[in-house]
CSV table of C-alpha atoms and ligand atoms in Angstrom, one decimal:
chain,number,residue,atom,x,y,z
A,1,MET,CA,99.1,-47.8,-34.7
A,2,LYS,CA,96.2,-49.1,-36.7
A,3,ILE,CA,92.8,-47.7,-35.6
A,4,GLY,CA,89.2,-48.3,-36.6
A,5,ILE,CA,86.4,-45.8,-36.5
A,6,LEU,CA,82.7,-46.6,-36.3
A,7,SER,CA,79.4,-44.7,-35.9
A,8,SER,CA,76.5,-46.3,-34.1
A,9,GLY,CA,72.9,-45.5,-33.0
A,10,GLY,CA,70.8,-42.8,-34.7
A,11,ASP,CA,72.7,-40.6,-37.1
A,12,CYS,CA,73.2,-36.9,-36.6
A,13,PRO,CA,74.9,-33.9,-38.2
A,14,GLY,CA,78.6,-33.8,-37.4
A,15,ILE,CA,79.5,-37.6,-37.5
A,16,ASN,CA,81.4,-37.2,-40.7
A,17,ALA,CA,83.3,-34.1,-39.4
A,18,THR,CA,84.3,-36.3,-36.4
A,19,ILE,CA,85.5,-39.2,-38.7
A,20,ARG,CA,87.5,-36.6,-40.6
A,21,GLY,CA,88.9,-35.1,-37.3
A,22,VAL,CA,89.9,-38.4,-35.9
A,23,GLY,CA,91.2,-39.8,-39.2
A,24,LYS,CA,93.1,-36.8,-40.5
A,25,THR,CA,94.9,-36.2,-37.2
A,26,ALA,CA,95.8,-39.9,-37.0
A,27,LEU,CA,97.1,-40.0,-40.6
A,28,MET,CA,98.7,-36.6,-40.9
A,29,GLN,CA,100.0,-35.9,-37.4
A,30,TYR,CA,100.8,-39.4,-36.3
A,31,GLY,CA,101.2,-41.6,-39.4
A,32,MET,CA,98.7,-44.2,-38.2
A,33,GLU,CA,96.7,-46.6,-40.3
A,34,VAL,CA,93.0,-45.7,-40.3
A,35,ILE,CA,90.1,-47.9,-41.3
A,36,GLY,CA,86.4,-47.2,-41.2
A,37,ILE,CA,84.0,-49.9,-39.9
A,38,HIS,CA,80.7,-50.0,-41.7
A,39,SER,CA,77.2,-50.2,-40.0
A,40,GLY,CA,78.3,-49.6,-36.4
A,41,PHE,CA,79.2,-52.5,-34.1
A,42,THR,CA,77.8,-54.9,-36.7
A,43,GLY,CA,80.9,-54.1,-38.8
A,44,LEU,CA,83.1,-55.6,-36.1
A,45,ILE,CA,81.2,-58.9,-36.5
A,46,THR,CA,81.1,-58.9,-40.3
A,47,LYS,CA,84.6,-57.3,-40.7
A,48,ASP,CA,83.0,-54.8,-43.2
A,49,THR,CA,85.6,-52.1,-43.5
A,50,VAL,CA,87.1,-49.4,-45.7
A,51,THR,CA,90.7,-48.1,-45.6
A,52,PHE,CA,90.9,-44.3,-45.2
A,53,SER,CA,93.4,-42.0,-46.8
A,54,GLU,CA,93.8,-38.3,-46.6
A,55,ARG,CA,92.0,-38.1,-49.9
A,56,THR,CA,89.0,-40.3,-48.9
A,57,LEU,CA,88.6,-38.2,-45.8
A,58,SER,CA,88.3,-35.0,-47.8
A,59,GLY,CA,85.0,-33.3,-48.7
A,60,ILE,CA,83.0,-34.8,-45.9
A,61,LEU,CA,83.2,-32.0,-43.3
A,62,ASN,CA,79.9,-30.5,-44.1
A,63,LEU,CA,78.1,-33.8,-45.0
A,64,GLY,CA,75.1,-34.9,-42.9
A,65,GLY,CA,74.5,-38.5,-41.9
A,66,THR,CA,77.5,-40.8,-41.7
A,67,ILE,CA,79.6,-42.1,-44.6
A,68,LEU,CA,80.1,-45.3,-42.6
A,69,GLY,CA,76.5,-46.1,-42.0
A,70,THR,CA,75.1,-47.0,-38.6
A,71,SER,CA,73.0,-49.5,-36.8
A,72,ARG,CA,71.1,-49.6,-33.5
A,73,GLU,CA,73.1,-51.5,-31.0
A,74,LYS,CA,70.7,-52.7,-28.3
A,75,GLY,CA,70.5,-56.2,-29.7
A,76,ILE,CA,74.3,-56.5,-29.9
A,77,ARG,CA,74.7,-55.2,-26.4
A,78,LYS,CA,72.3,-57.9,-25.1
A,79,ARG,CA,74.1,-60.6,-27.0
A,80,LEU,CA,77.5,-59.3,-25.8
A,81,ARG,CA,76.4,-59.4,-22.2
A,82,SER,CA,75.3,-63.1,-22.5
A,83,ASN,CA,78.2,-63.9,-24.9
A,84,GLU,CA,75.5,-65.4,-27.2
A,85,ASN,CA,77.1,-67.6,-29.8
A,86,GLY,CA,80.5,-66.5,-28.4
A,87,LEU,CA,79.9,-63.0,-29.8
A,88,ALA,CA,82.3,-61.3,-27.5
A,89,ASP,CA,85.1,-63.7,-28.6
A,90,VAL,CA,84.1,-63.2,-32.3
A,91,ILE,CA,84.6,-59.4,-32.0
A,92,LEU,CA,87.9,-59.7,-30.1
A,93,LYS,CA,89.1,-62.3,-32.6
A,94,ASN,CA,88.0,-60.1,-35.6
A,95,CYS,CA,89.7,-57.0,-34.2
A,96,ASN,CA,92.8,-59.0,-33.7
A,97,GLU,CA,92.7,-60.4,-37.3
A,98,MET,CA,92.1,-56.8,-38.6
A,99,GLY,CA,95.2,-55.8,-36.7
A,100,LEU,CA,93.3,-53.1,-34.8
A,101,ASP,CA,95.1,-51.5,-31.9
A,102,ALA,CA,92.0,-49.5,-30.9
A,103,VAL,CA,88.5,-48.5,-32.0
A,104,VAL,CA,86.9,-45.1,-31.8
A,105,CYS,CA,83.1,-45.4,-31.3
A,106,ILE,CA,81.0,-42.4,-32.2
A,107,GLY,CA,77.5,-42.6,-30.7
A,108,GLY,CA,74.9,-41.7,-28.1
A,109,ASN,CA,74.1,-43.2,-24.7
A,110,GLY,CA,73.6,-46.7,-26.0
A,111,THR,CA,76.8,-46.6,-27.9
A,112,GLN,CA,78.8,-45.5,-24.9
A,113,LYS,CA,77.3,-48.4,-22.9
A,114,THR,CA,78.3,-50.9,-25.6
A,115,ALA,CA,81.8,-49.2,-25.8
A,116,ASN,CA,82.2,-49.6,-22.1
A,117,LEU,CA,81.3,-53.3,-22.3
A,118,LEU,CA,83.8,-53.9,-25.1
A,119,SER,CA,86.4,-52.0,-23.1
A,120,LYS,CA,85.8,-54.3,-20.2
A,121,LEU,CA,86.2,-57.2,-22.5
A,122,GLY,CA,89.7,-56.0,-23.3
A,123,LEU,CA,89.3,-53.9,-26.4
A,124,ASN,CA,91.1,-50.5,-26.6
A,125,ILE,CA,88.2,-48.2,-27.0
A,126,ILE,CA,87.6,-44.4,-27.1
A,127,GLY,CA,84.0,-43.0,-27.2
A,128,VAL,CA,82.9,-39.8,-28.9
A,129,PRO,CA,79.5,-38.5,-27.8
A,130,LYS,CA,77.0,-37.6,-30.6
A,131,THR,CA,73.3,-36.9,-30.4
A,132,ILE,CA,70.9,-34.2,-31.4
A,133,ASP,CA,69.1,-34.9,-28.0
A,134,ASN,CA,72.2,-33.6,-26.0
A,135,ASP,CA,71.5,-36.2,-23.3
A,136,VAL,CA,74.8,-38.0,-23.1
A,137,TRP,CA,76.1,-37.7,-19.6
A,138,GLY,CA,79.6,-36.4,-19.0
A,139,THR,CA,79.8,-33.8,-21.7
A,140,ASP,CA,78.4,-30.3,-21.5
A,141,ILE,CA,77.3,-30.5,-25.2
A,142,SER,CA,77.3,-33.1,-28.0
A,143,PHE,CA,77.4,-32.3,-31.7
A,144,GLY,CA,74.2,-32.5,-33.6
A,145,PHE,CA,72.3,-30.6,-30.9
A,146,ASP,CA,73.2,-27.1,-32.2
A,147,THR,CA,72.1,-28.0,-35.7
A,148,ALA,CA,68.8,-29.5,-34.5
A,149,VAL,CA,68.1,-26.4,-32.4
A,150,ASN,CA,68.8,-24.2,-35.4
A,151,ILE,CA,66.3,-26.2,-37.5
A,152,ALA,CA,63.6,-26.3,-34.8
A,153,THR,CA,64.1,-22.6,-34.1
A,154,GLU,CA,63.7,-21.7,-37.7
A,155,ALA,CA,60.5,-23.7,-37.8
A,156,ILE,CA,59.1,-22.0,-34.7
A,157,ASP,CA,60.0,-18.6,-36.2
A,158,ARG,CA,58.0,-19.5,-39.3
A,159,LEU,CA,55.0,-20.7,-37.3
A,160,HIS,CA,54.7,-17.3,-35.5
A,161,SER,CA,53.4,-15.4,-38.5
A,162,THR,CA,50.8,-18.0,-39.5
A,163,ALA,CA,49.7,-18.5,-35.9
A,164,SER,CA,49.2,-14.7,-35.4
A,165,SER,CA,47.4,-14.2,-38.8
A,166,HIS,CA,44.9,-17.0,-38.0
A,167,LYS,CA,44.8,-16.4,-34.2
A,168,ARG,CA,45.6,-20.1,-33.6
A,169,VAL,CA,47.5,-22.2,-31.2
A,170,MET,CA,50.4,-23.9,-32.9
A,171,VAL,CA,51.7,-27.1,-31.2
A,172,VAL,CA,55.2,-27.9,-32.4
A,173,GLU,CA,56.6,-31.4,-31.5
A,174,VAL,CA,60.4,-31.6,-31.5
A,175,MET,CA,62.7,-34.6,-30.8
A,176,GLY,CA,63.9,-35.6,-27.4
A,177,HIS,CA,62.8,-38.9,-26.1
A,178,HIS,CA,64.1,-38.8,-22.6
A,179,ALA,CA,65.4,-35.2,-22.4
A,180,GLY,CA,63.9,-31.9,-23.4
A,181,TRP,CA,67.0,-30.1,-24.4
A,182,ILE,CA,65.9,-29.3,-28.0
A,183,ALA,CA,62.4,-28.2,-26.7
A,184,LEU,CA,64.0,-25.9,-24.1
A,185,TYR,CA,66.7,-24.3,-26.4
A,186,ALA,CA,64.6,-24.0,-29.5
A,187,GLY,CA,61.5,-23.0,-27.5
A,188,MET,CA,63.3,-20.2,-25.8
A,189,ALA,CA,65.2,-19.1,-28.9
A,190,GLY,CA,61.9,-19.2,-30.9
A,191,GLY,CA,59.9,-17.2,-28.3
A,192,ALA,CA,57.5,-20.0,-27.5
A,193,ASP,CA,54.8,-19.3,-25.0
A,194,VAL,CA,54.5,-22.8,-23.5
A,195,ILE,CA,57.4,-25.3,-23.4
A,196,LEU,CA,56.7,-28.9,-22.3
A,197,LEU,CA,59.6,-31.2,-21.3
A,198,PRO,CA,59.6,-34.8,-20.2
A,199,GLU,CA,61.5,-33.9,-17.1
A,200,LEU,CA,59.1,-31.2,-15.9
A,201,GLY,CA,55.7,-32.8,-16.7
A,202,TYR,CA,52.5,-30.7,-17.1
A,203,GLU,CA,48.9,-30.1,-16.0
A,204,ILE,CA,46.7,-29.7,-19.0
A,205,ASP,CA,44.3,-27.3,-17.2
A,206,LYS,CA,47.2,-25.0,-16.3
A,207,VAL,CA,48.4,-25.1,-19.9
A,208,ASN,CA,45.0,-24.1,-21.2
A,209,GLU,CA,44.8,-21.4,-18.5
A,210,ALA,CA,48.1,-19.9,-19.7
A,211,ILE,CA,46.9,-19.8,-23.3
A,212,LEU,CA,43.6,-18.2,-22.3
A,213,ASN,CA,45.4,-15.7,-20.1
A,214,ARG,CA,47.5,-14.6,-23.2
A,215,ALA,CA,44.3,-14.3,-25.2
A,216,GLN,CA,42.8,-12.1,-22.5
A,217,LYS,CA,45.8,-9.9,-22.6
A,218,GLY,CA,45.3,-9.3,-26.4
A,219,LYS,CA,47.5,-12.2,-27.7
A,220,PRO,CA,45.0,-14.5,-29.3
A,221,TYR,CA,47.7,-16.8,-30.6
A,222,SER,CA,50.2,-19.1,-28.8
A,223,ILE,CA,53.1,-21.3,-29.7
A,224,VAL,CA,53.4,-24.5,-27.7
A,225,VAL,CA,56.7,-26.4,-28.0
A,226,VAL,CA,56.5,-30.0,-26.8
A,227,ALA,CA,59.3,-32.6,-26.7
A,228,GLU,CA,58.3,-36.0,-28.2
A,229,GLY,CA,59.1,-37.7,-24.8
A,230,VAL,CA,56.4,-35.9,-22.9
A,231,LYS,CA,53.9,-38.6,-21.7
A,232,THR,CA,50.3,-38.2,-22.9
A,233,PRO,CA,47.4,-40.6,-23.5
A,234,ALA,CA,48.1,-40.3,-27.3
A,235,HIS,CA,51.1,-42.0,-29.0
A,236,ARG,CA,52.4,-38.6,-30.1
A,237,PRO,CA,52.2,-35.6,-27.7
A,238,ALA,CA,51.2,-33.3,-30.6
A,239,ASP,CA,48.2,-35.6,-31.3
A,240,TYR,CA,47.1,-35.1,-27.7
A,241,PHE,CA,47.8,-31.5,-27.0
A,242,THR,CA,46.3,-30.1,-30.3
A,243,PRO,CA,42.7,-31.3,-29.8
A,244,THR,CA,42.8,-31.0,-26.1
A,245,ILE,CA,44.0,-27.4,-26.1
A,246,GLU,CA,41.4,-26.5,-28.8
A,247,GLN,CA,38.6,-28.0,-26.7
A,248,GLY,CA,39.8,-26.6,-23.5
A,249,THR,CA,40.4,-23.0,-24.7
A,250,GLY,CA,38.0,-22.7,-27.6
A,251,ILE,CA,40.9,-21.4,-29.7
A,252,GLU,CA,41.6,-23.2,-33.0
A,253,ALA,CA,44.8,-25.3,-32.8
A,254,ARG,CA,47.1,-26.9,-35.4
A,255,GLU,CA,50.1,-29.2,-35.0
A,256,THR,CA,53.5,-29.5,-36.7
A,257,VAL,CA,55.8,-32.5,-36.0
A,258,LEU,CA,59.4,-31.7,-37.1
A,259,GLY,CA,60.6,-35.3,-36.8
A,260,TYR,CA,63.7,-36.4,-38.8
A,261,THR,CA,64.2,-33.0,-40.4
A,262,GLN,CA,66.0,-32.2,-37.1
A,263,ARG,CA,68.5,-35.0,-37.6
A,264,GLY,CA,69.1,-34.8,-41.4
A,265,GLY,CA,71.3,-32.5,-43.5
A,266,ASN,CA,74.4,-30.5,-43.0
A,267,PRO,CA,75.9,-29.7,-39.5
A,268,SER,CA,76.0,-26.1,-38.4
A,269,PRO,CA,79.4,-24.4,-38.3
A,270,PHE,CA,79.4,-24.8,-34.5
A,271,ASP,CA,78.8,-28.6,-34.7
A,272,ARG,CA,81.5,-28.9,-37.4
A,273,ASN,CA,84.0,-27.3,-35.1
A,274,LEU,CA,82.8,-29.2,-32.0
A,275,ALA,CA,83.0,-32.5,-33.9
A,276,THR,CA,86.5,-31.6,-35.2
A,277,ARG,CA,87.8,-30.8,-31.7
A,278,LEU,CA,86.3,-34.0,-30.2
A,279,GLY,CA,87.7,-36.1,-33.0
A,280,GLY,CA,91.2,-34.6,-32.7
A,281,HIS,CA,91.1,-35.2,-29.0
A,282,ALA,CA,90.0,-38.8,-29.5
A,283,THR,CA,93.2,-39.3,-31.5
A,284,GLU,CA,95.3,-37.7,-28.8
A,285,LEU,CA,93.9,-40.2,-26.3
A,286,LEU,CA,94.7,-43.0,-28.6
A,287,VAL,CA,98.3,-41.8,-29.0
A,288,ASN,CA,98.7,-41.6,-25.2
A,289,ARG,CA,97.0,-45.0,-24.8
A,290,ARG,CA,94.3,-43.5,-22.5
A,291,PHE,CA,91.7,-46.1,-23.5
A,292,GLY,CA,88.3,-46.7,-22.0
A,293,ARG,CA,87.4,-43.0,-22.0
A,294,MET,CA,84.9,-40.8,-23.8
A,295,VAL,CA,86.0,-37.4,-25.1
A,296,CYS,CA,83.8,-34.5,-23.8
A,297,ILE,CA,83.4,-30.8,-23.5
A,298,ASN,CA,83.9,-29.4,-20.0
A,299,GLY,CA,83.2,-25.7,-20.0
A,300,ASP,CA,85.0,-24.5,-23.1
A,301,LYS,CA,87.7,-27.2,-22.9
A,302,VAL,CA,88.0,-30.5,-24.6
A,303,ASP,CA,88.5,-33.2,-22.0
A,304,SER,CA,87.6,-36.9,-21.4
A,305,VAL,CA,85.8,-39.0,-18.8
A,306,PRO,CA,86.0,-42.7,-18.1
A,307,LEU,CA,83.4,-44.7,-20.1
A,308,GLU,CA,82.5,-46.5,-16.9
A,309,GLU,CA,81.2,-43.3,-15.4
A,310,VAL,CA,79.2,-42.4,-18.5
A,311,ALA,CA,77.6,-45.8,-19.1
A,312,GLY,CA,73.9,-46.0,-18.1
A,313,LYS,CA,73.5,-42.4,-17.2
A,314,LEU,CA,71.4,-39.7,-18.8
A,315,LYS,CA,71.9,-35.9,-18.8
A,316,VAL,CA,68.5,-34.3,-18.4
A,317,VAL,CA,67.1,-30.8,-17.9
A,318,THR,CA,66.5,-29.8,-14.3
A,319,PRO,CA,64.1,-27.2,-13.0
A,320,GLN,CA,67.1,-25.3,-11.8
A,321,HIS,CA,68.5,-24.8,-15.3
A,322,ASP,CA,69.0,-21.0,-15.8
A,323,LEU,CA,67.1,-21.0,-19.1
A,324,VAL,CA,64.1,-22.6,-17.3
A,325,ILE,CA,64.3,-20.1,-14.5
A,326,GLN,CA,64.7,-17.1,-16.9
A,327,GLY,CA,61.9,-18.3,-19.1
A,328,LYS,CA,59.6,-18.5,-16.0
A,329,ARG,CA,60.6,-15.0,-15.0
A,330,MET,CA,59.4,-13.8,-18.4
A,331,GLY,CA,56.0,-15.5,-18.2
A,332,ILE,CA,56.8,-18.6,-20.3
A,333,MET,CA,54.8,-21.6,-19.1
A,334,PHE,CA,56.7,-24.8,-18.4
A,335,GLY,CA,53.7,-27.1,-17.9
A,336,ARG,CA,52.7,-26.2,-14.4
B,1,F6P,O1,68.8,-39.3,-32.2
B,1,F6P,C1,67.9,-39.3,-31.1
B,1,F6P,C2,66.5,-39.4,-31.6
B,1,F6P,O2,66.4,-38.5,-32.5
B,1,F6P,C3,65.4,-39.3,-30.6
B,1,F6P,O3,65.0,-38.1,-30.2
B,1,F6P,C4,64.3,-40.1,-31.3
B,1,F6P,O4,63.3,-40.6,-30.4
B,1,F6P,C5,65.1,-41.2,-31.9
B,1,F6P,O5,66.4,-40.7,-32.2
B,1,F6P,C6,64.4,-41.8,-33.1
B,1,F6P,O6,65.3,-42.5,-33.9
B,1,F6P,P1,65.1,-43.8,-34.7
B,1,F6P,O7,63.8,-43.7,-35.3
B,1,F6P,O8,66.3,-43.8,-35.6
B,1,F6P,O9,65.2,-44.9,-33.7
C-alpha cells in the first residue's frame, strides 16, 4: 500500500509523534510506502509531498508543531461542498496520480468534517483526533490536551504566590473556544477559586460575591480561570473580567492571557504515548481497509468510530462532569 499523512487545522503538541507512529508502523511492520503531504488538505491540491523513510521519521517524537505544516480547512471544505472549480475531482485525480491508496488526516473537528466529506467522495480516509481543546467528539481524550493543561497549570501555580503577596485577584485566560476543558482541568489542578467555562455561563454579581466571601474569610486574593470562549461584552474575557471584578469587589485585579504558549513546544510524555498509540492504530485500520473511521480512545483502549458519526459534533463539558461536581463540593465557584 502507499499511504499519505497530512496534518490540518491549528497545530498542537503530539502531531509529529502521530506522524512517526503511523509512518514507522506502516514502513517497518507492513512494508508500505509512506509520503507526507504538506500544508494540510492544500497539499492534496498542490501535490506538495515528501517521501518518508525510517530515517526521516526519526528524532521527531518530542518535537512540537508539525513537520508537515498545516492550514485551516474551512475554505477548502466550502469549495469541496460546492465542487468549486471541480475541486473534488482535482483532489481525487491528484490522489490517483500520486498512487495513494489511503490518506491519514490528523486534525480537530474541522479536519474530521473535511475528512468525512472526502471519504464520501470516494477517498480512503482515516482520521486521527488532535486538539489542545479536547473537544473532538467520539474520543475520550485527544493529544495536545495534556500538554496544554500542564502549561496552564504551571502558570496558575506561579500566579498564586504573586496573587497572595499583593492581595490581588488574578484573572487567567486559557484557550478553549467552544469547550472549557482546559479551564476545568487546569483550574482544578491549579487550585483556582473561580472557574468560568463557555458551557456553564456566569453571573458577574455572583462571581464578585464569591471573591468577596473569600476575602471576608481571610483570603484576600483569588485566582479566576476563564476559558477564551466565555461570552462577555469585551473581545477577550480577561479584558472584561479584570476591570469588572476590580470595580465590583474593590480588590485590585490583574490579568494573564496564556494564548499560544499552550499550543507550542514539546508534547508531554502522556501526549507522546497517546499520539503513538493512535498513530499505530490508524495504520492497523489502513491494513484492514477499515476506511472512513477516526481512531479514538475509549476508556483505556484504542478504538475507532465512523467519521460520519464524528462530523459536525462537539464534545463539551457538562454540569454533571465529576470534576465540576467535586469542585463545587469544595467551594469552587463555576460562574453561578
Ligand atoms: O487549537 C484550538 C485553538 O487553540 C482554540 O482554542 C483557539 O481559539 C484557536 O485554536 C486559535 O487558533 P488560530 O489562531 O490558529 O486560528
